[in-house]
Every structure is written in C-alpha cells, then in structure tokens.
Amino acid sequence: LTSCQLSRGQLYSLSVYIEDSNGNNDGVKAGPITFYVMDTNSFEDSPRPSTTPEPEGFSLGFVATRPGYAWGALFADYSEAASYYQNVPAFLDRFYPESNESCAPANLPVLATNLSNITFTSCGLNYSTSYWALVYIEGVEKSRSGAISAPVEVPVPASNTFELQPLVTSVKPYTAQFELSTVKGGYLWIMVVHKNYTSQVDAWAVRKGSLPGNGIVNCWLADVSVNQSVETFAVENCRLLARVEYHAYFYAEGPFRAEDADGILTGPELVWYNSSNSFIMEPRIRGTMTTNVFYFSFTPEKDGNFWAVVGDSSIEGVLTIWNIKSMQYGQPAADCKRERRFVTGGLVKDEEFLFATSREKDTNEADDGIMSTMGIIVPGSAEVTNEFAFRPYLVEPETIGG
C-alpha cells in the first residue's frame, strides 16, 4: 500500500477482504489489524540548557532515539512558542528545511541515544530576561514527521552578580565601608538609607541615587569599577546617627552600562554602630529657674566632652547632632552655651545655666555621640516662694482606688 498519507505517532487499523472472481460480494473480511506508525525520531531526554545563556547565544542538550537532524527556534513570548508546539506544520512552514532567521539553527546532525547539542547563535538577547525555545527532530529521511519539544525556558542571567556577597566592615558617622567581589568586571552602585525607606528601594533607585516620594538617601556611591577581585568600597558623607538602623543596597552590572538596569541588586545589609558615649541619667533641671540662670545635671557613661546650647522654638528642627558643636545657634550670650566641656563617666555633672540641648561624646571627636533635648518653661514675674528640690515621681503603682 502506498501514498497513504499516514501521520507519525498515530494508531491505524488494516482490514482485508477477499472473494472469488464472480464479484457476488460473498467473500470474507479479515482483521482489523492495528498498527502504530512510529515517529521518525523522538526525545529520550528532553532539551534543557547545557550552557549558561548569554546575549550572543546558548546551547540546549537532549537525547534522541534515532540519528537524524534537528531544528530550533527561540521566542520572547511563551504563548508564541506554545502555539508552534501545538501546531507543528506551522513551525515547519516557517523554519523547515532551512531557516534564514537568526537564532534559529536548522538541519543540524543528531546522534542516537547520546547527548546531542543544538547551538543558538546571533541571538541578541537581553540580560535578566527569560526566553522560550523549541527543538524539532526527525530521522535521516527528512519526512516532516518528527517530534517537537515542549517550550524550554532559557533564562539569561544578570549581566553581573556577586561572587562574595557584600560584608559590612566598618561604620562611622560619615563613612560606611563594605567588602565584596563580583563574578565579572563591570560597575557597582551602593546606597545607604534609613530602614523606614526600605520599601522604596529597587535597582533603578540604587542606580540613580534617589528614592521616590519623600525617601531620603543618606549616602551613595555610583558607577565605580569592579574587577572580579575582593575589594573594599567606602561610601562617604553619610551622616549616620549612632544606635539608628540603616540599610545598604548594592547593584552590580557588566561592562556595558546598559540602559535597562540588567544587573543584580542585593541587600539590605544592616548598617549600625554604637555611640561612643551615652547618658546614664538624662539631663534634668535642678533648683530655681530664672530668666538668667538655673542648674541642670546629667550623668555620662564614660569620660568625654559635652556641648550644650539654649534656644527658643525657632531652632527646633534646625539644631542637629551635626551642627550643635558649631555654637552658631541659640541664645547669643557665651555664658548660655557649653562648648567642649570635659565630663567624667559615671559621675553626676552639675552645670549652671539655661539648658535646652546637650550633646555628649567621648574624647575621640568623631561625631559619634548622643544628643538629648528637653523643654524649659521659665517662671513668670511673680515671686517664687518655694521650689522643688526633687520633682514629684511615682512611688507606688496606681490602682483603681488611686
């Protein structure tokens, strides 16, 4: 029987009828005999990436049941790949027997029961993007009756990644240092932000050095070269407060400075440091206050220096831990300020003057201390006939009765 136009991979039935030469329809039918038309080739092991995909191309490895030939095609959209998988004749009409399209290998020899590779070249792929490949194989007779694979995901990785994940090696008020290495040469960006802005960080934000909305960037290191070796990077001009949690993010990409942020983002890494000194007892007012003089006291944890200034509501939000030492804010009288006064750790420090804000440090002058602020209400012109030696405090827990 010839010219039957049977399809590979399908089950058919054969029936045979015989009679004598009189043609009286009095013969006998035999069968049916069922038989299966084998594919000219099929996959023993489905295709999968055998090399790391790069923009230029990649390879897929598979095992075929018979020797023959292979064709391949790559698609950016899964639905397009799936449509050709479900409609093999359409795939063959476009890519068989030869293909003029790039990244569509055609008519490549296939081994039997051994690993075969089909290589896709001149693909022009993007980093950090997934594509979908199809592989069609058939036997040596090239009869358009082979097998096609299901869509195979081809994930092109980021243009760079971290070999050594970033480590925090040093944190100071103005500088944070990190150690890291990348898999490839390329470029690196680092951003440090307060923990409250973590949700606003993505690769684009780190690359641009800015956050959407009201997000504040404490410091940023941009577009520095990396060369696959372990290196230390310092992010400067940070203004990081002691005992405050900040987060560092790291973005690395390859050597081409792509416009579509094709690198890798990692983080957050905790950025935090302890203060060089602290208050065992916060500053408090002692004795009678007047418009010109009053007493305050506090207890530092360690030996060090302290600064203090007085001001009205106009300096709220202006006076910070970064400028209190300049003595340019607050009341103009020099006696109403304290600049770089030594304190002894663990001992109560008494001072005579109108006090609002005090900054305490150890002796290293590194701007890594603690600032405390308190409100003051100066009594009116009426004579004060008495004053608290110790202000009221809770002696017994409160109850329903009092």
PDB file of C-alpha atoms in Angstrom, residues 50-347:
ATOM      1  CA  SER A  50      23.643  22.954  28.521  1.00  0.00           C
ATOM      2  CA  THR A  51      25.491  26.289  28.687  1.00  0.00           C
ATOM      3  CA  THR A  52      24.801  29.494  30.579  1.00  0.00           C
ATOM      4  CA  PRO A  53      22.770  31.705  28.237  1.00  0.00           C
ATOM      5  CA  GLU A  54      24.491  34.902  27.145  1.00  0.00           C
ATOM      6  CA  PRO A  55      23.222  37.684  24.882  1.00  0.00           C
ATOM      7  CA  GLU A  56      25.102  36.137  21.934  1.00  0.00           C
ATOM      8  CA  GLY A  57      23.515  32.712  22.318  1.00  0.00           C
ATOM      9  CA  PHE A  58      23.316  29.403  24.179  1.00  0.00           C
ATOM     10  CA  SER A  59      23.127  25.628  23.691  1.00  0.00           C
ATOM     11  CA  LEU A  60      20.451  23.054  24.515  1.00  0.00           C
ATOM     12  CA  GLY A  61      21.321  19.424  25.207  1.00  0.00           C
ATOM     13  CA  PHE A  62      18.991  16.465  24.536  1.00  0.00           C
ATOM     14  CA  VAL A  63      18.986  12.758  23.688  1.00  0.00           C
ATOM     15  CA  ALA A  64      17.229  11.431  20.549  1.00  0.00           C
ATOM     16  CA  THR A  65      16.078   7.846  19.968  1.00  0.00           C
ATOM     17  CA  ARG A  66      17.496   7.720  16.437  1.00  0.00           C
ATOM     18  CA  PRO A  67      20.063   9.540  14.362  1.00  0.00           C
ATOM     19  CA  GLY A  68      18.706  12.357  12.277  1.00  0.00           C
ATOM     20  CA  TYR A  69      18.529  16.132  12.184  1.00  0.00           C
ATOM     21  CA  ALA A  70      17.400  18.976  14.429  1.00  0.00           C
ATOM     22  CA  TRP A  71      15.876  22.428  14.048  1.00  0.00           C
ATOM     23  CA  GLY A  72      15.437  25.111  16.695  1.00  0.00           C
ATOM     24  CA  ALA A  73      13.735  28.441  17.231  1.00  0.00           C
ATOM     25  CA  LEU A  74      13.642  30.989  20.064  1.00  0.00           C
ATOM     26  CA  PHE A  75      10.725  33.162  21.127  1.00  0.00           C
ATOM     27  CA  ALA A  76      10.463  36.080  23.539  1.00  0.00           C
ATOM     28  CA  ASP A  77       6.835  35.254  24.314  1.00  0.00           C
ATOM     29  CA  TYR A  78       5.778  31.921  25.817  1.00  0.00           C
ATOM     30  CA  SER A  79       2.378  31.989  24.124  1.00  0.00           C
ATOM     31  CA  GLU A  80       4.012  32.202  20.678  1.00  0.00           C
ATOM     32  CA  ALA A  81       6.256  29.235  21.471  1.00  0.00           C
ATOM     33  CA  ALA A  82       3.273  27.264  22.775  1.00  0.00           C
ATOM     34  CA  SER A  83       1.298  27.955  19.591  1.00  0.00           C
ATOM     35  CA  TYR A  84       4.039  26.405  17.434  1.00  0.00           C
ATOM     36  CA  TYR A  85       4.313  23.470  19.828  1.00  0.00           C
ATOM     37  CA  GLN A  86       0.617  22.789  19.272  1.00  0.00           C
ATOM     38  CA  ASN A  87       0.834  23.358  15.514  1.00  0.00           C
ATOM     39  CA  VAL A  88       3.921  21.552  14.197  1.00  0.00           C
ATOM     40  CA  PRO A  89       3.086  22.114  10.490  1.00  0.00           C
ATOM     41  CA  ALA A  90       3.157  25.880  11.125  1.00  0.00           C
ATOM     42  CA  PHE A  91       6.581  25.512  12.743  1.00  0.00           C
ATOM     43  CA  LEU A  92       7.852  23.533   9.754  1.00  0.00           C
ATOM     44  CA  ASP A  93       6.417  26.033   7.264  1.00  0.00           C
ATOM     45  CA  ARG A  94       8.439  28.786   8.932  1.00  0.00           C
ATOM     46  CA  PHE A  95      11.714  27.067   9.829  1.00  0.00           C
ATOM     47  CA  TYR A  96      11.984  23.896   7.649  1.00  0.00           C
ATOM     48  CA  PRO A  97      14.046  22.717   5.793  1.00  0.00           C
ATOM     49  CA  GLU A  98      16.301  25.795   6.062  1.00  0.00           C
ATOM     50  CA  SER A  99      15.887  28.974   8.088  1.00  0.00           C
ATOM     51  CA  ASN A 100      17.037  32.464   7.224  1.00  0.00           C
ATOM     52  CA  GLU A 101      16.282  33.789  10.692  1.00  0.00           C
ATOM     53  CA  SER A 102      18.924  34.491  13.319  1.00  0.00           C
ATOM     54  CA  CYS A 103      18.956  32.377  16.461  1.00  0.00           C
ATOM     55  CA  ALA A 104      17.136  29.578  14.593  1.00  0.00           C
ATOM     56  CA  PRO A 105      19.556  26.689  13.885  1.00  0.00           C
ATOM     57  CA  ALA A 106      18.451  24.299  11.127  1.00  0.00           C
ATOM     58  CA  ASN A 107      19.334  20.898   9.731  1.00  0.00           C
ATOM     59  CA  LEU A 108      21.926  20.015  12.384  1.00  0.00           C
ATOM     60  CA  PRO A 109      23.051  16.391  12.738  1.00  0.00           C
ATOM     61  CA  VAL A 110      21.651  14.456  15.699  1.00  0.00           C
ATOM     62  CA  LEU A 111      23.234  11.419  17.351  1.00  0.00           C
ATOM     63  CA  ALA A 112      21.251   8.396  18.526  1.00  0.00           C
ATOM     64  CA  THR A 113      20.961   7.615  22.276  1.00  0.00           C
ATOM     65  CA  ASN A 114      23.832  10.005  23.006  1.00  0.00           C
ATOM     66  CA  LEU A 115      23.762  13.593  24.182  1.00  0.00           C
ATOM     67  CA  SER A 116      23.322  15.999  21.290  1.00  0.00           C
ATOM     68  CA  ASN A 117      23.651  19.758  21.483  1.00  0.00           C
ATOM     69  CA  ILE A 118      21.929  22.350  19.358  1.00  0.00           C
ATOM     70  CA  THR A 119      23.544  25.790  19.480  1.00  0.00           C
ATOM     71  CA  PHE A 120      21.663  29.046  19.000  1.00  0.00           C
ATOM     72  CA  THR A 121      23.822  31.946  17.784  1.00  0.00           C
ATOM     73  CA  SER A 122      23.478  35.639  16.845  1.00  0.00           C
ATOM     74  CA  CYS A 123      20.544  35.922  19.227  1.00  0.00           C
ATOM     75  CA  GLY A 124      20.929  39.468  20.589  1.00  0.00           C
ATOM     76  CA  LEU A 125      19.312  38.588  23.919  1.00  0.00           C
ATOM     77  CA  ASN A 126      18.823  40.860  26.905  1.00  0.00           C
ATOM     78  CA  TYR A 127      20.272  40.186  30.338  1.00  0.00           C
ATOM     79  CA  SER A 128      17.878  39.390  33.203  1.00  0.00           C
ATOM     80  CA  THR A 129      15.264  38.108  30.737  1.00  0.00           C
ATOM     81  CA  SER A 130      13.686  34.696  30.048  1.00  0.00           C
ATOM     82  CA  TYR A 131      13.059  33.352  26.553  1.00  0.00           C
ATOM     83  CA  TRP A 132      11.419  30.148  25.237  1.00  0.00           C
ATOM     84  CA  ALA A 133      12.995  27.662  22.810  1.00  0.00           C
ATOM     85  CA  LEU A 134      11.554  24.834  20.688  1.00  0.00           C
ATOM     86  CA  VAL A 135      13.547  21.926  19.250  1.00  0.00           C
ATOM     87  CA  TYR A 136      12.234  19.761  16.408  1.00  0.00           C
ATOM     88  CA  ILE A 137      13.957  16.484  15.460  1.00  0.00           C
ATOM     89  CA  GLU A 138      13.327  13.853  12.792  1.00  0.00           C
ATOM     90  CA  GLY A 139      15.093  10.900  11.148  1.00  0.00           C
ATOM     91  CA  VAL A 140      17.623  10.805   8.372  1.00  0.00           C
ATOM     92  CA  GLU A 141      14.936  10.687   5.669  1.00  0.00           C
ATOM     93  CA  LYS A 142      13.657  14.216   6.486  1.00  0.00           C
ATOM     94  CA  SER A 143       9.995  13.406   6.003  1.00  0.00           C
ATOM     95  CA  ARG A 144       8.456  16.237   8.124  1.00  0.00           C
ATOM     96  CA  SER A 145       7.262  13.591  10.552  1.00  0.00           C
ATOM     97  CA  GLY A 146       9.452  14.065  13.628  1.00  0.00           C
ATOM     98  CA  ALA A 147       8.848  15.241  17.197  1.00  0.00           C
ATOM     99  CA  ILE A 148       8.858  18.704  18.720  1.00  0.00           C
ATOM    100  CA  SER A 149       9.759  19.554  22.310  1.00  0.00           C
ATOM    101  CA  ALA A 150       7.612  21.481  24.709  1.00  0.00           C
ATOM    102  CA  PRO A 151       8.768  25.104  25.179  1.00  0.00           C
ATOM    103  CA  VAL A 152      12.080  25.198  27.086  1.00  0.00           C
ATOM    104  CA  GLU A 153      12.732  28.213  29.310  1.00  0.00           C
ATOM    105  CA  VAL A 154      16.031  29.937  28.553  1.00  0.00           C
ATOM    106  CA  PRO A 155      16.780  32.370  31.411  1.00  0.00           C
ATOM    107  CA  VAL A 156      19.512  34.854  30.546  1.00  0.00           C
ATOM    108  CA  PRO A 157      21.103  35.839  33.888  1.00  0.00           C
ATOM    109  CA  ALA A 158      22.001  39.332  35.034  1.00  0.00           C
ATOM    110  CA  SER A 159      24.974  40.971  33.361  1.00  0.00           C
ATOM    111  CA  ASN A 160      26.901  40.595  36.615  1.00  0.00           C
ATOM    112  CA  THR A 161      26.455  39.068  40.052  1.00  0.00           C
ATOM    113  CA  PHE A 162      28.271  38.875  43.374  1.00  0.00           C
ATOM    114  CA  GLU A 163      30.897  36.208  43.967  1.00  0.00           C
ATOM    115  CA  LEU A 164      31.405  37.398  47.555  1.00  0.00           C
ATOM    116  CA  GLN A 165      28.195  38.843  48.994  1.00  0.00           C
ATOM    117  CA  PRO A 166      28.709  42.337  50.444  1.00  0.00           C
ATOM    118  CA  LEU A 167      30.002  42.458  54.030  1.00  0.00           C
ATOM    119  CA  VAL A 168      29.921  45.481  56.330  1.00  0.00           C
ATOM    120  CA  THR A 169      33.480  46.054  57.570  1.00  0.00           C
ATOM    121  CA  SER A 170      33.248  49.486  59.228  1.00  0.00           C
ATOM    122  CA  VAL A 171      30.587  52.050  60.113  1.00  0.00           C
ATOM    123  CA  LYS A 172      31.308  55.582  61.330  1.00  0.00           C
ATOM    124  CA  PRO A 173      29.161  58.710  61.416  1.00  0.00           C
ATOM    125  CA  TYR A 174      30.330  59.899  57.997  1.00  0.00           C
ATOM    126  CA  THR A 175      31.566  56.707  56.307  1.00  0.00           C
ATOM    127  CA  ALA A 176      30.460  53.113  55.794  1.00  0.00           C
ATOM    128  CA  GLN A 177      32.845  50.514  54.343  1.00  0.00           C
ATOM    129  CA  PHE A 178      31.972  47.265  52.606  1.00  0.00           C
ATOM    130  CA  GLU A 179      33.876  44.300  51.187  1.00  0.00           C
ATOM    131  CA  LEU A 180      32.666  42.342  48.146  1.00  0.00           C
ATOM    132  CA  SER A 181      33.605  40.804  44.797  1.00  0.00           C
ATOM    133  CA  THR A 182      31.743  40.253  41.531  1.00  0.00           C
ATOM    134  CA  VAL A 183      31.748  37.395  39.042  1.00  0.00           C
ATOM    135  CA  LYS A 184      32.642  39.677  36.133  1.00  0.00           C
ATOM    136  CA  GLY A 185      34.299  43.004  35.618  1.00  0.00           C
ATOM    137  CA  GLY A 186      31.843  45.867  35.469  1.00  0.00           C
ATOM    138  CA  TYR A 187      30.391  48.599  37.635  1.00  0.00           C
ATOM    139  CA  LEU A 188      28.983  48.948  41.132  1.00  0.00           C
ATOM    140  CA  TRP A 189      26.497  51.231  42.901  1.00  0.00           C
ATOM    141  CA  ILE A 190      25.904  51.372  46.696  1.00  0.00           C
ATOM    142  CA  MET A 191      23.089  53.185  48.518  1.00  0.00           C
ATOM    143  CA  VAL A 192      22.553  53.622  52.277  1.00  0.00           C
ATOM    144  CA  VAL A 193      19.101  54.608  53.548  1.00  0.00           C
ATOM    145  CA  HIS A 194      17.201  54.675  56.822  1.00  0.00           C
ATOM    146  CA  LYS A 195      15.307  51.451  57.477  1.00  0.00           C
ATOM    147  CA  ASN A 196      11.968  53.281  57.034  1.00  0.00           C
ATOM    148  CA  TYR A 197      12.692  53.730  53.310  1.00  0.00           C
ATOM    149  CA  THR A 198      13.498  50.087  52.537  1.00  0.00           C
ATOM    150  CA  SER A 199      10.259  49.545  50.602  1.00  0.00           C
ATOM    151  CA  GLN A 200      11.198  52.317  48.142  1.00  0.00           C
ATOM    152  CA  VAL A 201      14.480  50.728  47.036  1.00  0.00           C
ATOM    153  CA  ASP A 202      14.865  48.913  43.711  1.00  0.00           C
ATOM    154  CA  ALA A 203      17.623  48.549  41.122  1.00  0.00           C
ATOM    155  CA  TRP A 204      16.660  51.782  39.359  1.00  0.00           C
ATOM    156  CA  ALA A 205      16.683  53.745  42.632  1.00  0.00           C
ATOM    157  CA  VAL A 206      20.159  52.499  43.545  1.00  0.00           C
ATOM    158  CA  ARG A 207      21.428  53.242  40.055  1.00  0.00           C
ATOM    159  CA  LYS A 208      20.009  56.795  40.067  1.00  0.00           C
ATOM    160  CA  GLY A 209      20.817  57.549  43.702  1.00  0.00           C
ATOM    161  CA  SER A 210      17.330  58.778  44.565  1.00  0.00           C
ATOM    162  CA  LEU A 211      14.125  57.405  46.075  1.00  0.00           C
ATOM    163  CA  PRO A 212      10.540  58.111  45.024  1.00  0.00           C
ATOM    164  CA  GLY A 213       8.298  60.288  47.150  1.00  0.00           C
ATOM    165  CA  ASN A 214       9.853  61.609  50.336  1.00  0.00           C
ATOM    166  CA  GLY A 215      12.568  58.972  50.603  1.00  0.00           C
ATOM    167  CA  ILE A 216      15.957  60.253  51.771  1.00  0.00           C
ATOM    168  CA  VAL A 217      19.293  58.774  50.690  1.00  0.00           C
ATOM    169  CA  ASN A 218      21.907  59.052  53.437  1.00  0.00           C
ATOM    170  CA  CYS A 219      24.825  58.380  51.100  1.00  0.00           C
ATOM    171  CA  TRP A 220      25.511  56.943  47.656  1.00  0.00           C
ATOM    172  CA  LEU A 221      28.465  55.517  45.752  1.00  0.00           C
ATOM    173  CA  ALA A 222      27.967  55.479  41.983  1.00  0.00           C
ATOM    174  CA  ASP A 223      29.421  53.808  38.919  1.00  0.00           C
ATOM    175  CA  VAL A 224      32.712  52.551  40.359  1.00  0.00           C
ATOM    176  CA  SER A 225      34.669  49.832  38.575  1.00  0.00           C
ATOM    177  CA  VAL A 226      34.827  46.242  39.846  1.00  0.00           C
ATOM    178  CA  ASN A 227      37.317  43.701  38.524  1.00  0.00           C
ATOM    179  CA  GLN A 228      36.372  40.272  39.976  1.00  0.00           C
ATOM    180  CA  SER A 229      38.747  40.589  42.947  1.00  0.00           C
ATOM    181  CA  VAL A 230      37.762  41.114  46.590  1.00  0.00           C
ATOM    182  CA  GLU A 231      37.727  44.872  47.156  1.00  0.00           C
ATOM    183  CA  THR A 232      36.780  47.363  49.879  1.00  0.00           C
ATOM    184  CA  PHE A 233      34.494  50.259  48.993  1.00  0.00           C
ATOM    185  CA  ALA A 234      33.863  53.314  51.192  1.00  0.00           C
ATOM    186  CA  VAL A 235      30.642  55.309  50.965  1.00  0.00           C
ATOM    187  CA  GLU A 236      31.307  58.768  52.373  1.00  0.00           C
ATOM    188  CA  ASN A 237      29.423  61.896  53.509  1.00  0.00           C
ATOM    189  CA  CYS A 238      26.794  59.712  55.130  1.00  0.00           C
ATOM    190  CA  ARG A 239      25.730  61.448  58.389  1.00  0.00           C
ATOM    191  CA  LEU A 240      24.719  58.275  60.177  1.00  0.00           C
ATOM    192  CA  LEU A 241      23.401  58.581  63.718  1.00  0.00           C
ATOM    193  CA  ALA A 242      24.555  56.256  66.461  1.00  0.00           C
ATOM    194  CA  ARG A 243      22.140  53.497  67.516  1.00  0.00           C
ATOM    195  CA  VAL A 244      19.964  54.025  64.422  1.00  0.00           C
ATOM    196  CA  GLU A 245      19.305  51.231  61.926  1.00  0.00           C
ATOM    197  CA  TYR A 246      20.220  51.912  58.299  1.00  0.00           C
ATOM    198  CA  HIS A 247      20.196  49.552  55.307  1.00  0.00           C
ATOM    199  CA  ALA A 248      22.742  49.286  52.480  1.00  0.00           C
ATOM    200  CA  TYR A 249      21.872  48.070  48.968  1.00  0.00           C
ATOM    201  CA  PHE A 250      24.289  47.007  46.248  1.00  0.00           C
ATOM    202  CA  TYR A 251      23.736  46.942  42.482  1.00  0.00           C
ATOM    203  CA  ALA A 252      26.319  45.453  40.090  1.00  0.00           C
ATOM    204  CA  GLU A 253      26.217  45.107  36.318  1.00  0.00           C
ATOM    205  CA  GLY A 254      28.512  44.117  33.494  1.00  0.00           C
ATOM    206  CA  PRO A 255      30.939  46.265  31.495  1.00  0.00           C
ATOM    207  CA  PHE A 256      28.439  47.733  29.011  1.00  0.00           C
ATOM    208  CA  ARG A 257      26.468  50.226  31.182  1.00  0.00           C
ATOM    209  CA  ALA A 258      23.144  49.098  29.731  1.00  0.00           C
ATOM    210  CA  GLU A 259      20.185  51.487  29.889  1.00  0.00           C
ATOM    211  CA  ASP A 260      17.754  48.859  31.143  1.00  0.00           C
ATOM    212  CA  ALA A 261      19.350  48.007  34.537  1.00  0.00           C
ATOM    213  CA  ASP A 262      20.325  44.476  33.523  1.00  0.00           C
ATOM    214  CA  GLY A 263      22.482  43.794  36.597  1.00  0.00           C
ATOM    215  CA  ILE A 264      21.801  42.287  40.015  1.00  0.00           C
ATOM    216  CA  LEU A 265      20.517  44.005  43.168  1.00  0.00           C
ATOM    217  CA  THR A 266      21.287  42.624  46.620  1.00  0.00           C
ATOM    218  CA  GLY A 267      20.556  43.829  50.137  1.00  0.00           C
ATOM    219  CA  PRO A 268      19.696  45.034  52.599  1.00  0.00           C
ATOM    220  CA  GLU A 269      22.792  44.770  54.754  1.00  0.00           C
ATOM    221  CA  LEU A 270      22.450  46.239  58.252  1.00  0.00           C
ATOM    222  CA  VAL A 271      24.448  49.446  58.804  1.00  0.00           C
ATOM    223  CA  TRP A 272      24.645  50.337  62.515  1.00  0.00           C
ATOM    224  CA  TYR A 273      27.132  51.484  65.121  1.00  0.00           C
ATOM    225  CA  ASN A 274      27.054  52.114  68.850  1.00  0.00           C
ATOM    226  CA  SER A 275      27.583  55.584  70.285  1.00  0.00           C
ATOM    227  CA  SER A 276      30.933  56.457  71.819  1.00  0.00           C
ATOM    228  CA  ASN A 277      29.169  57.747  74.923  1.00  0.00           C
ATOM    229  CA  SER A 278      25.661  57.889  76.383  1.00  0.00           C
ATOM    230  CA  PHE A 279      23.605  59.313  79.217  1.00  0.00           C
ATOM    231  CA  ILE A 280      23.210  57.131  82.299  1.00  0.00           C
ATOM    232  CA  MET A 281      20.980  59.919  83.616  1.00  0.00           C
ATOM    233  CA  GLU A 282      19.364  62.222  81.062  1.00  0.00           C
ATOM    234  CA  PRO A 283      19.786  65.983  81.635  1.00  0.00           C
ATOM    235  CA  ARG A 284      17.313  67.438  84.123  1.00  0.00           C
ATOM    236  CA  ILE A 285      16.648  70.784  85.806  1.00  0.00           C
ATOM    237  CA  ARG A 286      17.694  71.326  89.423  1.00  0.00           C
ATOM    238  CA  GLY A 287      16.755  74.180  91.700  1.00  0.00           C
ATOM    239  CA  THR A 288      15.112  77.529  90.968  1.00  0.00           C
ATOM    240  CA  MET A 289      14.899  78.799  87.370  1.00  0.00           C
ATOM    241  CA  THR A 290      15.112  82.479  86.443  1.00  0.00           C
ATOM    242  CA  THR A 291      15.468  84.282  83.145  1.00  0.00           C
ATOM    243  CA  ASN A 292      19.213  84.367  83.590  1.00  0.00           C
ATOM    244  CA  VAL A 293      20.268  81.274  85.472  1.00  0.00           C
ATOM    245  CA  PHE A 294      19.311  77.783  86.551  1.00  0.00           C
ATOM    246  CA  TYR A 295      21.024  74.485  87.277  1.00  0.00           C
ATOM    247  CA  PHE A 296      20.900  71.227  85.341  1.00  0.00           C
ATOM    248  CA  SER A 297      22.645  67.925  85.838  1.00  0.00           C
ATOM    249  CA  PHE A 298      23.275  64.646  83.978  1.00  0.00           C
ATOM    250  CA  THR A 299      25.438  61.560  84.248  1.00  0.00           C
ATOM    251  CA  PRO A 300      27.564  60.335  81.301  1.00  0.00           C
ATOM    252  CA  GLU A 301      28.515  56.721  80.794  1.00  0.00           C
ATOM    253  CA  LYS A 302      32.174  57.454  80.011  1.00  0.00           C
ATOM    254  CA  ASP A 303      34.769  60.178  80.213  1.00  0.00           C
ATOM    255  CA  GLY A 304      34.352  62.610  77.339  1.00  0.00           C
ATOM    256  CA  ASN A 305      33.193  66.053  76.280  1.00  0.00           C
ATOM    257  CA  PHE A 306      29.800  67.673  76.041  1.00  0.00           C
ATOM    258  CA  TRP A 307      28.216  70.637  74.263  1.00  0.00           C
ATOM    259  CA  ALA A 308      25.022  72.459  75.190  1.00  0.00           C
ATOM    260  CA  VAL A 309      23.014  75.342  73.743  1.00  0.00           C
ATOM    261  CA  VAL A 310      19.739  77.090  74.610  1.00  0.00           C
ATOM    262  CA  GLY A 311      17.205  78.339  72.128  1.00  0.00           C
ATOM    263  CA  ASP A 312      13.536  79.048  71.619  1.00  0.00           C
ATOM    264  CA  SER A 313      11.197  77.253  69.233  1.00  0.00           C
ATOM    265  CA  SER A 314      12.906  78.827  66.204  1.00  0.00           C
ATOM    266  CA  ILE A 315      15.754  76.325  66.389  1.00  0.00           C
ATOM    267  CA  GLU A 316      13.531  73.251  66.549  1.00  0.00           C
ATOM    268  CA  GLY A 317      14.324  71.103  63.553  1.00  0.00           C
ATOM    269  CA  VAL A 318      17.394  73.231  62.777  1.00  0.00           C
ATOM    270  CA  LEU A 319      19.725  72.243  65.584  1.00  0.00           C
ATOM    271  CA  THR A 320      21.013  68.725  64.956  1.00  0.00           C
ATOM    272  CA  ILE A 321      23.728  66.415  66.149  1.00  0.00           C
ATOM    273  CA  TRP A 322      25.776  67.593  63.158  1.00  0.00           C
ATOM    274  CA  ASN A 323      25.788  71.326  63.969  1.00  0.00           C
ATOM    275  CA  ILE A 324      25.389  71.684  67.731  1.00  0.00           C
ATOM    276  CA  LYS A 325      29.161  71.860  68.119  1.00  0.00           C
ATOM    277  CA  SER A 326      29.377  74.948  65.902  1.00  0.00           C
ATOM    278  CA  MET A 327      27.728  77.086  68.634  1.00  0.00           C
ATOM    279  CA  GLN A 328      26.048  79.226  65.956  1.00  0.00           C
ATOM    280  CA  TYR A 329      22.503  78.604  67.184  1.00  0.00           C
ATOM    281  CA  GLY A 330      20.580  79.534  70.309  1.00  0.00           C
ATOM    282  CA  GLN A 331      20.938  82.389  72.796  1.00  0.00           C
ATOM    283  CA  PRO A 332      23.775  84.780  71.850  1.00  0.00           C
ATOM    284  CA  ALA A 333      25.374  85.051  75.301  1.00  0.00           C
ATOM    285  CA  ALA A 334      28.515  82.988  75.591  1.00  0.00           C
ATOM    286  CA  ASP A 335      27.651  82.115  79.190  1.00  0.00           C
ATOM    287  CA  CYS A 336      24.469  80.442  77.907  1.00  0.00           C
ATOM    288  CA  LYS A 337      26.416  77.806  75.996  1.00  0.00           C
ATOM    289  CA  ARG A 338      28.762  74.991  76.869  1.00  0.00           C
ATOM    290  CA  GLU A 339      31.442  74.041  74.368  1.00  0.00           C
ATOM    291  CA  ARG A 340      33.697  71.005  74.685  1.00  0.00           C
ATOM    292  CA  ARG A 341      33.424  70.657  78.452  1.00  0.00           C
ATOM    293  CA  PHE A 342      35.045  67.568  79.939  1.00  0.00           C
ATOM    294  CA  VAL A 343      32.843  65.105  81.840  1.00  0.00           C
ATOM    295  CA  THR A 344      33.764  62.077  83.925  1.00  0.00           C
ATOM    296  CA  GLY A 345      31.979  58.830  83.234  1.00  0.00           C
ATOM    297  CA  GLY A 346      29.607  57.625  85.951  1.00  0.00           C
ATOM    298  CA  LEU A 347      29.616  60.908  87.917  1.00  0.00           C
TER     299      LEU A 347
END
